[in-house]
């Protein structure tokens, strides 16, 4: 049962524009939400996270927004750069568990 | 510090054989995790160690799978009597604290298993 869903398998954005990656979840017990970036032949790399008590967290070009009532979060990348081209995974965890629940990922392509 | 190291990077084995993977976490990290990733899917949790204690196991970890972390340092994941469905990328990760806003795991590059 997929508790974290990324419904867009791929996204293409022009360099300099905004990339918006979306994620939905079904488990209202999740307390932390994270985004990971993955290049081919490498393991996922932690990007940014947000606690369920917040609705926004910003780190440089990356901002994560959380809408708890809609069980939805999004990752905004502004401005997008060709080096941002990668697969982005959304993940979530509850306070009582150790496991991260991952979505299937969205492949982002930033074109020059 | 060279990060999380996994060996081997690739493993091809015949169905029915046993395989063992090794993970060396970041030295000061006391928490270690194993995940499995199949094509088109996100990583799926397998098991978690805090120091040498295995605290959680996923239902994905059948009786053919066993993981150890002797002395709370490196970890091994063994799969007995491999099946074609075991073909996947096996990812190891480590962290100093529980994953949350303080930061995520550090993943290794994984071991890609192909069962033929």
Short mmCIF file of C-alpha atoms in Angstrom, two decimals, chain A residues 1-2 32 34 36 38 41-46 49-51 89 93 95-105, chain B residues 9 31 33 35 37 40-45 48 50 55-56 59 91 98-105 107-109:
data_model
loop_
_atom_site.label_atom_id
_atom_site.label_comp_id
_atom_site.label_asym_id
_atom_site.label_seq_id
_atom_site.Cartn_x
_atom_site.Cartn_y
_atom_site.Cartn_z
CA UNK A 1 0.00 0.00 0.00
CA UNK A 2 1.65 3.18 -1.25
CA UNK A 32 8.37 14.49 9.07
CA UNK A 34 11.82 14.80 3.34
CA UNK A 36 15.89 13.29 -1.69
CA UNK A 38 19.16 10.79 -6.88
CA UNK A 41 24.46 5.02 -10.18
CA UNK A 42 24.43 6.92 -6.87
CA UNK A 43 22.44 6.60 -3.69
CA UNK A 44 19.77 9.18 -2.84
CA UNK A 45 21.05 12.43 -1.33
CA UNK A 46 19.11 14.29 1.34
CA UNK A 49 12.89 18.36 5.12
CA UNK A 50 9.92 19.80 6.98
CA UNK A 51 8.20 18.98 10.23
CA UNK A 89 11.94 11.26 -4.09
CA UNK A 93 8.12 9.19 8.63
CA UNK A 95 7.61 9.93 15.22
CA UNK A 96 6.97 6.39 16.37
CA UNK A 97 8.65 4.60 13.46
CA UNK A 98 12.15 4.25 12.08
CA UNK A 99 11.35 3.66 8.45
CA UNK A 100 11.06 6.25 5.74
CA UNK A 101 8.19 5.72 3.31
CA UNK A 102 9.24 6.79 -0.17
CA UNK A 103 7.25 7.75 -3.23
CA UNK A 104 8.13 6.36 -6.65
CA UNK A 105 10.03 9.47 -7.65
CA UNK B 9 28.74 -2.55 -6.32
CA UNK B 31 22.01 4.11 13.25
CA UNK B 33 19.32 1.11 7.68
CA UNK B 35 16.52 -0.44 1.88
CA UNK B 37 14.85 -0.36 -4.61
CA UNK B 40 10.47 2.34 -11.12
CA UNK B 41 9.96 2.31 -7.38
CA UNK B 42 11.25 4.31 -4.48
CA UNK B 43 13.43 2.72 -1.82
CA UNK B 44 11.57 0.29 0.46
CA UNK B 45 12.58 -0.16 4.08
CA UNK B 48 17.11 -0.83 11.05
CA UNK B 50 20.75 1.10 16.48
CA UNK B 55 15.20 -2.79 16.23
CA UNK B 56 12.86 -3.09 13.31
CA UNK B 59 7.57 -7.67 6.37
CA UNK B 91 20.84 0.48 -0.36
CA UNK B 98 16.48 9.65 13.98
CA UNK B 99 15.61 11.11 10.62
CA UNK B 100 13.70 14.33 10.89
CA UNK B 101 14.22 18.01 10.43
CA UNK B 102 17.73 17.59 11.79
CA UNK B 103 18.66 15.89 8.57
CA UNK B 104 18.21 12.83 6.48
CA UNK B 105 20.14 9.65 6.12
CA UNK B 107 22.95 6.65 1.65
CA UNK B 108 25.62 4.54 0.06
CA UNK B 109 25.73 3.99 -3.69
#
